[in-house]
Amino acid sequence: RAQPRPRPRPRPRPRRRAMLPYIFILPLWILAAYVLPLVQTLHALQEQSEDRKTWLLYWISFVLCAFVLYWLEWLIMIPFYVISFYIDLYYEAQVLCLFWLVFPKTLGIKKVQAQAETASAPVVKRGKELVQEYAQTARTWFLDLNKKLA
């Protein structure tokens, strides 16, 4: 009687490696996303400085990004998925981006604000012209209506 051959052991799959353990990433993310901006926002409000506008932009952008990530995170993760065969960098990239935005030495949010103001200046100018034009048209219409009724 022939002995059954032992089954070959399956090879262990290589695990994806992360730069930092996730237990460290979450506190860093909370620090970068909530604590640092909150402290700087409260400081700007207390001093009544021009930075209030900057931090208002940060919090509005934070809410918009949270909404976009909720619905489209799968799309944003595609490049990181390709890299994740070697090393998982998605959450580290989020933390680095947040630190760049809010860290006092870099304050990337001010660069984003300057870029947004530069890009939106023609749109705001055209919008003001349209509002003034419509206001003038409405004014003349009401004045004509007033003359007809009087």
PDB file of C-alpha atoms in Angstrom:
ATOM      1  CA  ARG A   1       0.000   0.000   0.000  1.00  0.00           C
ATOM      2  CA  ALA A   2       1.328   3.390  -1.026  1.00  0.00           C
ATOM      3  CA  GLN A   3       1.758   6.121   1.504  1.00  0.00           C
ATOM      4  CA  PRO A   4      -0.135   9.355   0.695  1.00  0.00           C
ATOM      5  CA  ARG A   5       2.169  12.127  -0.246  1.00  0.00           C
ATOM      6  CA  PRO A   6       2.146  15.047   2.130  1.00  0.00           C
ATOM      7  CA  ARG A   7       0.614  18.157   0.693  1.00  0.00           C
ATOM      8  CA  PRO A   8       3.046  20.950   0.018  1.00  0.00           C
ATOM      9  CA  ARG A   9       2.705  23.870   2.343  1.00  0.00           C
ATOM     10  CA  PRO A  10       1.396  27.033   0.778  1.00  0.00           C
ATOM     11  CA  ARG A  11       3.895  29.830   0.684  1.00  0.00           C
ATOM     12  CA  PRO A  12       3.183  32.645   3.066  1.00  0.00           C
ATOM     13  CA  ARG A  13       2.106  35.763   1.263  1.00  0.00           C
ATOM     14  CA  PRO A  14       4.221  38.827   1.824  1.00  0.00           C
ATOM     15  CA  ARG A  15       2.406  41.295   4.045  1.00  0.00           C
ATOM     16  CA  ARG A  16       1.978  44.865   2.984  1.00  0.00           C
ATOM     17  CA  ARG A  17       4.147  47.078   5.079  1.00  0.00           C
ATOM     18  CA  ALA A  18       3.227  50.443   6.416  1.00  0.00           C
ATOM     19  CA  MET A  19       5.718  53.130   7.198  1.00  0.00           C
ATOM     20  CA  LEU A  20       4.157  53.801  10.592  1.00  0.00           C
ATOM     21  CA  PRO A  21       1.891  51.505  12.551  1.00  0.00           C
ATOM     22  CA  TYR A  22      -1.697  52.680  12.378  1.00  0.00           C
ATOM     23  CA  ILE A  23      -1.779  53.151  16.134  1.00  0.00           C
ATOM     24  CA  PHE A  24       0.627  56.092  15.617  1.00  0.00           C
ATOM     25  CA  ILE A  25      -1.051  57.468  12.509  1.00  0.00           C
ATOM     26  CA  LEU A  26      -4.446  58.129  14.095  1.00  0.00           C
ATOM     27  CA  PRO A  27      -3.151  60.415  16.892  1.00  0.00           C
ATOM     28  CA  LEU A  28      -0.948  62.257  14.386  1.00  0.00           C
ATOM     29  CA  TRP A  29      -3.910  62.676  12.065  1.00  0.00           C
ATOM     30  CA  ILE A  30      -6.110  64.007  14.878  1.00  0.00           C
ATOM     31  CA  LEU A  31      -3.337  66.382  15.946  1.00  0.00           C
ATOM     32  CA  ALA A  32      -2.814  67.677  12.402  1.00  0.00           C
ATOM     33  CA  ALA A  33      -6.474  67.849  11.384  1.00  0.00           C
ATOM     34  CA  TYR A  34      -8.151  69.102  14.549  1.00  0.00           C
ATOM     35  CA  VAL A  35      -5.887  70.208  17.376  1.00  0.00           C
ATOM     36  CA  LEU A  36      -3.318  72.386  15.580  1.00  0.00           C
ATOM     37  CA  PRO A  37      -5.887  74.211  13.407  1.00  0.00           C
ATOM     38  CA  LEU A  38      -8.218  74.658  16.362  1.00  0.00           C
ATOM     39  CA  VAL A  39      -5.480  76.263  18.458  1.00  0.00           C
ATOM     40  CA  GLN A  40      -4.461  78.541  15.607  1.00  0.00           C
ATOM     41  CA  THR A  41      -8.089  79.430  14.843  1.00  0.00           C
ATOM     42  CA  LEU A  42      -8.769  80.346  18.461  1.00  0.00           C
ATOM     43  CA  HIS A  43      -5.578  82.425  18.545  1.00  0.00           C
ATOM     44  CA  ALA A  44      -6.576  84.279  15.365  1.00  0.00           C
ATOM     45  CA  LEU A  45     -10.060  84.937  16.763  1.00  0.00           C
ATOM     46  CA  GLN A  46      -8.680  86.182  20.065  1.00  0.00           C
ATOM     47  CA  GLU A  47      -6.200  88.507  18.369  1.00  0.00           C
ATOM     48  CA  GLN A  48      -8.770  89.515  15.711  1.00  0.00           C
ATOM     49  CA  SER A  49      -6.066  89.167  13.099  1.00  0.00           C
ATOM     50  CA  GLU A  50      -6.340  88.725   9.358  1.00  0.00           C
ATOM     51  CA  ASP A  51      -5.643  85.019   9.857  1.00  0.00           C
ATOM     52  CA  ARG A  52      -9.320  84.520  10.705  1.00  0.00           C
ATOM     53  CA  LYS A  53     -10.026  84.411   6.973  1.00  0.00           C
ATOM     54  CA  THR A  54      -7.297  81.802   6.469  1.00  0.00           C
ATOM     55  CA  TRP A  55      -8.631  79.499   9.160  1.00  0.00           C
ATOM     56  CA  LEU A  56     -12.192  79.925   7.960  1.00  0.00           C
ATOM     57  CA  LEU A  57     -10.944  78.703   4.580  1.00  0.00           C
ATOM     58  CA  TYR A  58      -9.263  75.757   6.318  1.00  0.00           C
ATOM     59  CA  TRP A  59     -12.427  74.651   8.116  1.00  0.00           C
ATOM     60  CA  ILE A  60     -14.590  75.030   5.000  1.00  0.00           C
ATOM     61  CA  SER A  61     -11.997  73.069   3.007  1.00  0.00           C
ATOM     62  CA  PHE A  62     -11.849  70.456   5.758  1.00  0.00           C
ATOM     63  CA  VAL A  63     -15.592  69.860   5.535  1.00  0.00           C
ATOM     64  CA  LEU A  64     -15.511  69.748   1.729  1.00  0.00           C
ATOM     65  CA  CYS A  65     -12.583  67.316   1.716  1.00  0.00           C
ATOM     66  CA  ALA A  66     -14.315  65.101   4.271  1.00  0.00           C
ATOM     67  CA  PHE A  67     -17.375  65.002   2.005  1.00  0.00           C
ATOM     68  CA  VAL A  68     -15.286  64.257  -1.093  1.00  0.00           C
ATOM     69  CA  LEU A  69     -13.311  61.553   0.707  1.00  0.00           C
ATOM     70  CA  TYR A  70     -16.514  59.961   1.944  1.00  0.00           C
ATOM     71  CA  TRP A  71     -17.802  59.504  -1.598  1.00  0.00           C
ATOM     72  CA  LEU A  72     -14.637  59.344  -3.734  1.00  0.00           C
ATOM     73  CA  GLU A  73     -11.931  57.875  -1.521  1.00  0.00           C
ATOM     74  CA  TRP A  74     -11.842  54.782  -3.726  1.00  0.00           C
ATOM     75  CA  LEU A  75     -10.807  56.978  -6.658  1.00  0.00           C
ATOM     76  CA  ILE A  76      -8.159  58.846  -4.690  1.00  0.00           C
ATOM     77  CA  MET A  77      -6.728  55.556  -3.397  1.00  0.00           C
ATOM     78  CA  ILE A  78      -6.034  54.103  -6.874  1.00  0.00           C
ATOM     79  CA  PRO A  79      -2.427  55.388  -7.167  1.00  0.00           C
ATOM     80  CA  PHE A  80      -1.764  54.349  -3.587  1.00  0.00           C
ATOM     81  CA  TYR A  81      -3.192  50.915  -4.308  1.00  0.00           C
ATOM     82  CA  VAL A  82      -0.566  50.392  -7.004  1.00  0.00           C
ATOM     83  CA  ILE A  83       2.193  51.446  -4.605  1.00  0.00           C
ATOM     84  CA  SER A  84       0.713  49.332  -1.815  1.00  0.00           C
ATOM     85  CA  PHE A  85       2.100  46.178  -3.401  1.00  0.00           C
ATOM     86  CA  TYR A  86       5.415  47.370  -2.014  1.00  0.00           C
ATOM     87  CA  ILE A  87       4.583  49.710   0.828  1.00  0.00           C
ATOM     88  CA  ASP A  88       1.339  51.231   2.118  1.00  0.00           C
ATOM     89  CA  LEU A  89       1.623  55.032   2.138  1.00  0.00           C
ATOM     90  CA  TYR A  90      -1.966  56.288   1.898  1.00  0.00           C
ATOM     91  CA  TYR A  91      -2.469  57.411   5.492  1.00  0.00           C
ATOM     92  CA  GLU A  92       1.067  58.711   5.800  1.00  0.00           C
ATOM     93  CA  ALA A  93       0.454  60.881   2.737  1.00  0.00           C
ATOM     94  CA  GLN A  94      -2.721  62.251   4.339  1.00  0.00           C
ATOM     95  CA  VAL A  95      -0.862  63.130   7.536  1.00  0.00           C
ATOM     96  CA  LEU A  96       1.995  64.781   5.608  1.00  0.00           C
ATOM     97  CA  CYS A  97      -0.459  66.832   3.577  1.00  0.00           C
ATOM     98  CA  LEU A  98      -2.268  67.946   6.726  1.00  0.00           C
ATOM     99  CA  PHE A  99       0.980  68.897   8.469  1.00  0.00           C
ATOM    100  CA  TRP A 100       2.044  70.887   5.403  1.00  0.00           C
ATOM    101  CA  LEU A 101      -1.268  72.762   5.493  1.00  0.00           C
ATOM    102  CA  VAL A 102      -1.308  73.641   9.197  1.00  0.00           C
ATOM    103  CA  PHE A 103       2.231  73.478  10.578  1.00  0.00           C
ATOM    104  CA  PRO A 104       3.311  77.019  11.587  1.00  0.00           C
ATOM    105  CA  LYS A 105       6.623  76.856   9.677  1.00  0.00           C
ATOM    106  CA  THR A 106       5.019  75.909   6.346  1.00  0.00           C
ATOM    107  CA  LEU A 107       1.389  77.126   6.605  1.00  0.00           C
ATOM    108  CA  GLY A 108       0.459  75.671   3.250  1.00  0.00           C
ATOM    109  CA  ILE A 109      -3.113  76.845   3.817  1.00  0.00           C
ATOM    110  CA  LYS A 110      -1.900  80.413   3.159  1.00  0.00           C
ATOM    111  CA  LYS A 111      -0.416  79.303  -0.153  1.00  0.00           C
ATOM    112  CA  VAL A 112      -3.703  77.607  -1.033  1.00  0.00           C
ATOM    113  CA  GLN A 113      -5.576  80.765  -0.038  1.00  0.00           C
ATOM    114  CA  ALA A 114      -3.340  82.977  -2.191  1.00  0.00           C
ATOM    115  CA  GLN A 115      -3.769  80.639  -5.154  1.00  0.00           C
ATOM    116  CA  ALA A 116      -7.551  80.551  -4.690  1.00  0.00           C
ATOM    117  CA  GLU A 117      -7.770  84.345  -4.445  1.00  0.00           C
ATOM    118  CA  THR A 118      -5.641  84.766  -7.570  1.00  0.00           C
ATOM    119  CA  ALA A 119      -7.680  82.243  -9.541  1.00  0.00           C
ATOM    120  CA  SER A 120     -11.038  83.604  -8.397  1.00  0.00           C
ATOM    121  CA  ALA A 121     -10.291  87.319  -8.906  1.00  0.00           C
ATOM    122  CA  PRO A 122     -11.603  87.485 -12.520  1.00  0.00           C
ATOM    123  CA  VAL A 123     -14.738  85.547 -11.570  1.00  0.00           C
ATOM    124  CA  VAL A 124     -15.428  87.842  -8.605  1.00  0.00           C
ATOM    125  CA  LYS A 125     -14.858  90.933 -10.760  1.00  0.00           C
ATOM    126  CA  ARG A 126     -17.259  89.691 -13.446  1.00  0.00           C
ATOM    127  CA  GLY A 127     -19.808  88.745 -10.781  1.00  0.00           C
ATOM    128  CA  LYS A 128     -19.695  92.246  -9.288  1.00  0.00           C
ATOM    129  CA  GLU A 129     -20.211  93.768 -12.732  1.00  0.00           C
ATOM    130  CA  LEU A 130     -23.230  91.535 -13.386  1.00  0.00           C
ATOM    131  CA  VAL A 131     -24.783  92.332 -10.010  1.00  0.00           C
ATOM    132  CA  GLN A 132     -24.322  96.069 -10.568  1.00  0.00           C
ATOM    133  CA  GLU A 133     -25.803  95.776 -14.064  1.00  0.00           C
ATOM    134  CA  TYR A 134     -28.861  93.864 -12.804  1.00  0.00           C
ATOM    135  CA  ALA A 135     -29.285  96.283  -9.897  1.00  0.00           C
ATOM    136  CA  GLN A 136     -29.234  99.232 -12.290  1.00  0.00           C
ATOM    137  CA  THR A 137     -31.777  97.537 -14.565  1.00  0.00           C
ATOM    138  CA  ALA A 138     -34.052  96.767 -11.597  1.00  0.00           C
ATOM    139  CA  ARG A 139     -33.727 100.358 -10.340  1.00  0.00           C
ATOM    140  CA  THR A 140     -34.732 101.870 -13.668  1.00  0.00           C
ATOM    141  CA  TRP A 141     -37.638  99.397 -13.965  1.00  0.00           C
ATOM    142  CA  PHE A 142     -38.947 100.330 -10.503  1.00  0.00           C
ATOM    143  CA  LEU A 143     -38.557 104.056 -11.208  1.00  0.00           C
ATOM    144  CA  ASP A 144     -40.515 103.658 -14.465  1.00  0.00           C
ATOM    145  CA  LEU A 145     -43.181 101.636 -12.628  1.00  0.00           C
ATOM    146  CA  ASN A 146     -43.390 104.340  -9.946  1.00  0.00           C
ATOM    147  CA  LYS A 147     -43.911 107.049 -12.631  1.00  0.00           C
ATOM    148  CA  LYS A 148     -46.659 105.004 -14.317  1.00  0.00           C
ATOM    149  CA  LEU A 149     -48.504 104.415 -11.040  1.00  0.00           C
ATOM    150  CA  ALA A 150     -48.208 108.016  -9.853  1.00  0.00           C
TER     151      ALA A 150
END
